[in-house]
Amino acid sequence: MIKLSGFGLGGIFVLSGKKAGSKAAAYLKSYIGENLTKEEIKVCVIAALQAYNQKVIEFNLEENFALIKIDNSIFADGITSKKPVCLPLGGSLAGMLEIFMGGNFEPKEIECKACGAKYCVFELKRKN
C-alpha cells in the first residue's frame, strides 16, 4: 500500500514528525502569542528540543531557510546506519517552523550521528 501511494516510509516518518511539531508549536503559540520574532521562534524550538534532552549546537534561521545542528538526537544516539535516521525529528522541526512562520517547510538531514557525523544537521527550506 505504501509503495503504491508513492509516499514511502520516509515520507510517513516526516509527516508524523510534522504533526507532532505542529502541535507543539501551536501549544507554545497559545501561551506566547502570535507574531513572534525570529529570536523568539528560535527560543521556542530550542526549548521544545531541550525537553527531550536534545542539545541545539547551532541554529541559523532566515525567512525561507533554517540550518539546525543537534546533539543527542533521540533517533541517532547509540546506533549506526548507512542512511540518516532522524526523519521524524526533521519533520518535527519543519512542523514547528510552519506554525511559527507560515508556509510549508521541507526538511533534509544532511549529516547524521548514526552515519558517523559528530552531530545531526538539518536544512529546512520553505517550499514555493
CSV table of C-alpha atoms in Angstrom, one decimal:
chain,number,residue,atom,x,y,z
A,1,MET,CA,0.0,0.0,0.0
A,2,ILE,CA,2.8,2.4,0.9
A,3,LYS,CA,4.7,1.7,-2.3
A,4,LEU,CA,1.5,2.2,-4.4
A,5,SER,CA,0.8,5.6,-2.8
A,6,GLY,CA,4.3,6.9,-3.8
A,7,PHE,CA,4.7,8.4,-0.4
A,8,GLY,CA,7.2,5.9,1.0
A,9,LEU,CA,8.2,5.1,4.6
A,10,GLY,CA,10.4,8.2,4.8
A,11,GLY,CA,7.5,10.4,3.9
A,12,ILE,CA,5.4,8.8,6.6
A,13,PHE,CA,8.2,9.5,9.2
A,14,VAL,CA,8.5,13.1,8.1
A,15,LEU,CA,4.7,13.6,8.1
A,16,SER,CA,4.3,12.1,11.6
A,17,GLY,CA,7.1,14.4,12.8
A,18,LYS,CA,5.4,17.4,11.2
A,19,LYS,CA,2.2,16.6,13.0
A,20,ALA,CA,4.0,16.4,16.4
A,21,GLY,CA,6.0,19.6,15.7
A,22,SER,CA,2.9,21.5,14.6
A,23,LYS,CA,1.0,20.5,17.8
A,24,ALA,CA,4.0,21.5,20.0
A,25,ALA,CA,4.3,24.9,18.2
A,26,ALA,CA,0.6,25.6,18.3
A,27,TYR,CA,0.6,24.9,22.1
A,28,LEU,CA,3.6,27.2,22.6
A,29,LYS,CA,1.9,30.0,20.5
A,30,SER,CA,-1.2,29.8,22.6
A,31,TYR,CA,0.8,30.8,25.6
A,32,ILE,CA,3.3,33.2,24.0
A,33,GLY,CA,1.2,34.9,21.3
A,34,GLU,CA,1.1,35.2,17.6
A,35,ASN,CA,3.6,37.4,15.7
A,36,LEU,CA,6.9,36.0,17.1
A,37,THR,CA,10.3,37.4,16.2
A,38,LYS,CA,13.0,35.1,14.7
A,39,GLU,CA,14.7,35.1,18.1
A,40,GLU,CA,11.5,34.1,19.9
A,41,ILE,CA,10.9,31.3,17.4
A,42,LYS,CA,14.5,30.0,18.0
A,43,VAL,CA,13.9,30.1,21.7
A,44,CYS,CA,10.7,28.1,21.4
A,45,VAL,CA,12.2,25.5,19.1
A,46,ILE,CA,15.3,25.1,21.3
A,47,ALA,CA,13.1,24.8,24.4
A,48,ALA,CA,11.0,22.1,22.7
A,49,LEU,CA,14.1,20.1,21.8
A,50,GLN,CA,15.6,20.5,25.3
A,51,ALA,CA,12.5,19.0,26.8
A,52,TYR,CA,13.7,15.7,25.2
A,53,ASN,CA,17.4,16.2,26.1
A,54,GLN,CA,18.4,17.3,22.6
A,55,LYS,CA,21.0,20.0,22.6
A,56,VAL,CA,21.0,22.6,19.8
A,57,ILE,CA,24.6,23.4,18.8
A,58,GLU,CA,23.8,25.8,16.0
A,59,PHE,CA,20.6,27.4,14.8
A,60,ASN,CA,20.6,29.8,11.8
A,61,LEU,CA,17.1,31.0,10.9
A,62,GLU,CA,16.1,33.1,7.9
A,63,GLU,CA,12.8,33.8,6.2
A,64,ASN,CA,13.0,30.8,3.8
A,65,PHE,CA,15.7,28.6,5.3
A,66,ALA,CA,17.0,27.2,8.5
A,67,LEU,CA,20.0,25.2,9.5
A,68,ILE,CA,19.8,23.4,12.8
A,69,LYS,CA,22.7,21.3,14.3
A,70,ILE,CA,21.6,19.0,17.1
A,71,ASP,CA,23.4,16.7,19.6
A,72,ASN,CA,21.7,13.8,21.4
A,73,SER,CA,19.2,13.1,18.7
A,74,ILE,CA,16.7,10.6,20.2
A,75,PHE,CA,16.8,8.7,16.9
A,76,ALA,CA,20.5,8.5,16.2
A,77,ASP,CA,22.2,8.1,19.6
A,78,GLY,CA,23.7,4.7,20.1
A,79,ILE,CA,23.1,3.3,16.7
A,80,THR,CA,24.9,3.1,13.3
A,81,SER,CA,23.3,3.4,9.9
A,82,LYS,CA,24.3,4.0,6.3
A,83,LYS,CA,21.4,6.4,5.9
A,84,PRO,CA,20.3,9.3,8.1
A,85,VAL,CA,17.7,8.1,10.6
A,86,CYS,CA,16.2,11.3,12.1
A,87,LEU,CA,13.4,11.8,9.6
A,88,PRO,CA,10.8,12.3,12.3
A,89,LEU,CA,12.9,14.9,14.0
A,90,GLY,CA,13.4,16.8,10.7
A,91,GLY,CA,9.7,16.6,10.2
A,92,SER,CA,9.1,17.9,13.7
A,93,LEU,CA,11.4,20.9,13.1
A,94,ALA,CA,9.6,21.6,9.8
A,95,GLY,CA,6.2,21.4,11.5
A,96,MET,CA,7.2,23.9,14.2
A,97,LEU,CA,8.5,26.4,11.6
A,98,GLU,CA,5.3,26.0,9.6
A,99,ILE,CA,3.2,27.0,12.6
A,100,PHE,CA,5.6,29.8,13.7
A,101,MET,CA,6.4,31.3,10.3
A,102,GLY,CA,3.7,30.1,8.0
A,103,GLY,CA,4.2,28.3,4.7
A,104,ASN,CA,5.5,24.8,4.1
A,105,PHE,CA,9.0,23.7,5.0
A,106,GLU,CA,10.8,20.7,3.7
A,107,PRO,CA,13.3,19.1,6.0
A,108,LYS,CA,16.5,17.3,4.9
A,109,GLU,CA,19.0,15.7,7.2
A,110,ILE,CA,22.4,16.5,5.7
A,111,GLU,CA,24.5,14.9,8.4
A,112,CYS,CA,23.6,12.2,10.9
A,113,LYS,CA,25.3,11.0,14.0
A,114,ALA,CA,24.2,7.4,13.2
A,115,CYS,CA,26.2,7.7,10.0
A,116,GLY,CA,29.4,8.8,11.8
A,117,ALA,CA,28.9,12.5,11.9
A,118,LYS,CA,29.6,14.5,15.1
A,119,TYR,CA,26.0,15.9,15.1
A,120,CYS,CA,22.7,15.6,13.2
A,121,VAL,CA,22.3,18.6,10.9
A,122,PHE,CA,19.1,19.6,9.2
A,123,GLU,CA,18.4,22.0,6.4
A,124,LEU,CA,14.8,23.2,6.3
A,125,LYS,CA,13.7,25.0,3.1
A,126,ARG,CA,10.5,26.8,2.5
A,127,LYS,CA,8.6,25.4,-0.5
A,128,ASN,CA,7.4,28.0,-3.0
